[in-house]
């Protein structure tokens, strides 16, 4: 997985978080598969098509916080992740 300070795509724009579709009990195989990029300040009450219940690994950038909810439209229990 990239370190929190390394969250920059090829064009150099800062990212707040990366969500990955694949995970593994072996660290070197985590953070694989499809990737969802979350920009700073993004507000996503609904995940893009195909991502609901799919994210299994994540990395949150420095000076960012990612809040996720257990139900759609920011309903249910929430949890916050930081770098």
Tab-separated table of C-alpha atoms in Angstrom:
chain	number	residue	atom	x	y	z
A	1	UNK	CA	0.000	0.000	0.000
A	2	UNK	CA	1.199	3.514	-0.575
A	3	UNK	CA	2.070	5.607	2.451
A	4	UNK	CA	-0.353	8.424	3.335
A	5	UNK	CA	2.162	11.008	2.063
A	6	UNK	CA	2.306	9.299	-1.351
A	7	UNK	CA	-1.351	9.847	-2.293
A	8	UNK	CA	-0.860	11.707	-5.534
A	9	UNK	CA	-2.041	10.431	-8.930
A	10	UNK	CA	0.041	10.869	-12.070
A	11	UNK	CA	-1.122	14.470	-12.649
A	12	UNK	CA	0.120	15.490	-9.165
A	13	UNK	CA	-3.248	16.456	-7.666
A	14	UNK	CA	-3.447	15.723	-3.957
A	15	UNK	CA	-5.787	12.917	-2.909
A	16	UNK	CA	-7.498	12.479	0.434
A	17	UNK	CA	-7.975	8.702	0.221
A	18	UNK	CA	-7.710	5.637	-1.967
A	19	UNK	CA	-10.185	2.781	-1.575
A	20	UNK	CA	-9.219	-0.600	-3.007
A	21	UNK	CA	-11.485	-3.453	-4.104
A	22	UNK	CA	-9.136	-6.308	-3.169
A	23	UNK	CA	-7.576	-7.194	0.157
A	24	UNK	CA	-5.475	-10.031	1.475
A	25	UNK	CA	-4.248	-11.285	4.851
A	26	UNK	CA	-0.740	-10.882	3.369
A	27	UNK	CA	0.318	-7.226	3.548
A	28	UNK	CA	2.210	-7.259	0.248
A	29	UNK	CA	-1.003	-8.315	-1.549
A	30	UNK	CA	-3.259	-5.645	0.019
A	31	UNK	CA	-4.347	-2.533	-1.834
A	32	UNK	CA	-5.017	-4.281	-5.129
A	33	UNK	CA	-7.753	-4.405	-7.712
A	34	UNK	CA	-9.938	-1.478	-8.720
A	35	UNK	CA	-9.215	1.862	-7.035
A	36	UNK	CA	-11.592	4.666	-6.047
A	37	UNK	CA	-9.872	8.044	-5.614
A	38	UNK	CA	-11.363	10.465	-3.071
A	39	UNK	CA	-10.422	14.122	-3.508
A	40	UNK	CA	-10.060	16.514	-0.544
A	41	UNK	CA	-13.419	18.016	0.364
A	42	UNK	CA	-15.389	15.359	-1.536
A	43	UNK	CA	-18.864	14.582	-0.227
A	44	UNK	CA	-20.155	11.249	-1.517
A	45	UNK	CA	-23.477	10.305	0.128
A	46	UNK	CA	-23.665	7.500	-2.448
A	47	UNK	CA	-20.658	5.592	-3.773
A	48	UNK	CA	-20.184	5.333	-7.526
A	49	UNK	CA	-21.872	2.424	-9.269
A	50	UNK	CA	-20.343	-0.913	-8.331
A	51	UNK	CA	-18.594	0.277	-5.145
A	52	UNK	CA	-21.276	-0.280	-2.486
A	53	UNK	CA	-19.940	-2.898	-0.060
A	54	UNK	CA	-16.902	-3.504	-2.246
A	55	UNK	CA	-14.059	-1.483	-0.681
A	56	UNK	CA	-11.851	-3.765	1.391
A	57	UNK	CA	-8.639	-1.747	1.859
A	58	UNK	CA	-8.043	1.971	2.201
A	59	UNK	CA	-5.283	4.508	2.664
A	60	UNK	CA	-6.050	8.000	3.988
A	61	UNK	CA	-3.667	10.830	3.185
A	62	UNK	CA	-1.978	13.127	5.654
A	63	UNK	CA	-4.141	16.008	6.911
A	64	UNK	CA	-7.267	14.186	5.715
A	65	UNK	CA	-10.056	12.314	7.401
A	66	UNK	CA	-12.394	9.825	5.739
A	67	UNK	CA	-15.805	9.177	7.303
A	68	UNK	CA	-17.793	6.150	6.141
A	69	UNK	CA	-21.315	5.039	7.024
A	70	UNK	CA	-22.813	1.563	7.305
A	71	UNK	CA	-25.858	2.532	5.222
A	72	UNK	CA	-26.446	4.607	2.119
A	73	UNK	CA	-27.142	8.351	2.203
A	74	UNK	CA	-25.040	8.799	5.372
A	75	UNK	CA	-27.342	6.654	7.480
A	76	UNK	CA	-26.442	4.089	10.136
A	77	UNK	CA	-23.221	3.862	12.090
A	78	UNK	CA	-20.228	5.943	11.049
A	79	UNK	CA	-16.505	5.467	11.422
A	80	UNK	CA	-13.663	7.916	10.802
A	81	UNK	CA	-10.261	7.047	9.410
A	82	UNK	CA	-7.142	9.189	9.359
A	83	UNK	CA	-3.578	8.758	8.141
